[in-house]
Amino acid sequence: MRDAFGQPQTAILFGGTSEIGLAIVDRLAAARLRHVVLVGRNPSALEDAASALRARSVTATVVLADAADAASATDAVDQAFGALGAPCDLVIMAVGLLGDQAADDDSPERTATMFVVNTAWPAAVLAGCRAALVAQGTGQILVLSSVAALRTRRANYTYGAGKQGLDGFTLGLAESVRGTGVTVHLIRPGFVTTKMTGHLSPAPFSTTAPAVAEVAVTAVMKGTPVAYAPGILRYVFLGLRHLPSALWRKLPG
Ligand SMILES: NC(=O)c1ccc[n+]([C@@H]2O[C@H](COP(=O)([O-])OP(=O)(O)OC[C@H]3O[C@@H](n4cnc5c(N)ncnc54)[C@H](OP(=O)(O)O)[C@@H]3O)[C@@H](O)[C@H]2O)c1
């Protein structure tokens, strides 16, 4: 249960090795977080993250799941809530796969995997979490979308389109839980320097995982439905979404 100040004490992080996800957990651990379940595919990286949290007196449990297997979503949700063994205050969805657009372009298999990992599996997991949190009558869901969802680009259109699906699903999910005691918060970061983007040159307005975590935790605490990281991207993309295609394709990043 959230404490008297509304701080989450229990959380599940889907994408348990995500740099942004772990930065969010790190901030929560500095407040009132007592138990977190890390869900992911890499046992040793998950154990490393769990050990670091245990050293800070947070109970951390690992659940294995491969987001490239859409059918595993139900099991992942059941195992995560089972491992928590208590009402869940906060679900964080941080799974994401940037892919390699040149390799994805002509590959039906790679394209399908991109949509499973970025859209189908997260949406299926969120549906399961919705049911569990509504049954509790309380809880928050935080979803990491991207400004890439707002308008697809040649450089990463498969990723952007996958995020568009998740972004739209999350907005609908937020409407669907109105009045149930559950709230949904969507974060749209720009370019964040993490292992996902380490091979790329930073785009304009690039930011860091701790800075995104601050935006995300503030959104959860204040009940903000949609937040951008950094915040200025809300206004930048108001214009960019309507830029003529000839200009849009010339932009850097
Ligand atoms: N970095 C950015 O510029 C940026 C910008 C906007 C939005 N975002 C979004 O923010 C979220 C977190 O990204 P990040 O920057 O923290 O990158 P990250 O560290 O690479 O995190 C991505 C997470 O997705 C997991 N994942 C990928 N494929 C998976 C699979 N088949 N099965 C299970 N887990 C899988 C990764 O697990 P492994 O560690 O095992 O690969 C990792 O935990 C993602 O949703 C991303 O799309 C990132």
Tab-separated table of C-alpha atoms in Angstrom, residues 93 118-128 166 169:
chain	number	residue	atom	x	y	z
A	93	MET	CA	6.281	-0.771	-18.317
A	118	ASN	CA	7.163	-2.887	-28.433
A	119	THR	CA	3.380	-3.265	-28.676
A	120	ALA	CA	1.703	-6.676	-28.353
A	121	TRP	CA	3.531	-8.010	-25.283
A	122	PRO	CA	3.410	-4.729	-23.316
A	123	ALA	CA	-0.291	-4.268	-24.160
A	124	ALA	CA	-1.109	-7.845	-23.128
A	125	VAL	CA	0.821	-7.405	-19.866
A	126	LEU	CA	-0.931	-4.098	-19.184
A	127	ALA	CA	-4.328	-5.767	-19.717
A	128	GLY	CA	-3.389	-8.358	-17.089
A	166	LEU	CA	1.433	1.243	-27.231
A	169	PHE	CA	-3.426	1.706	-26.126
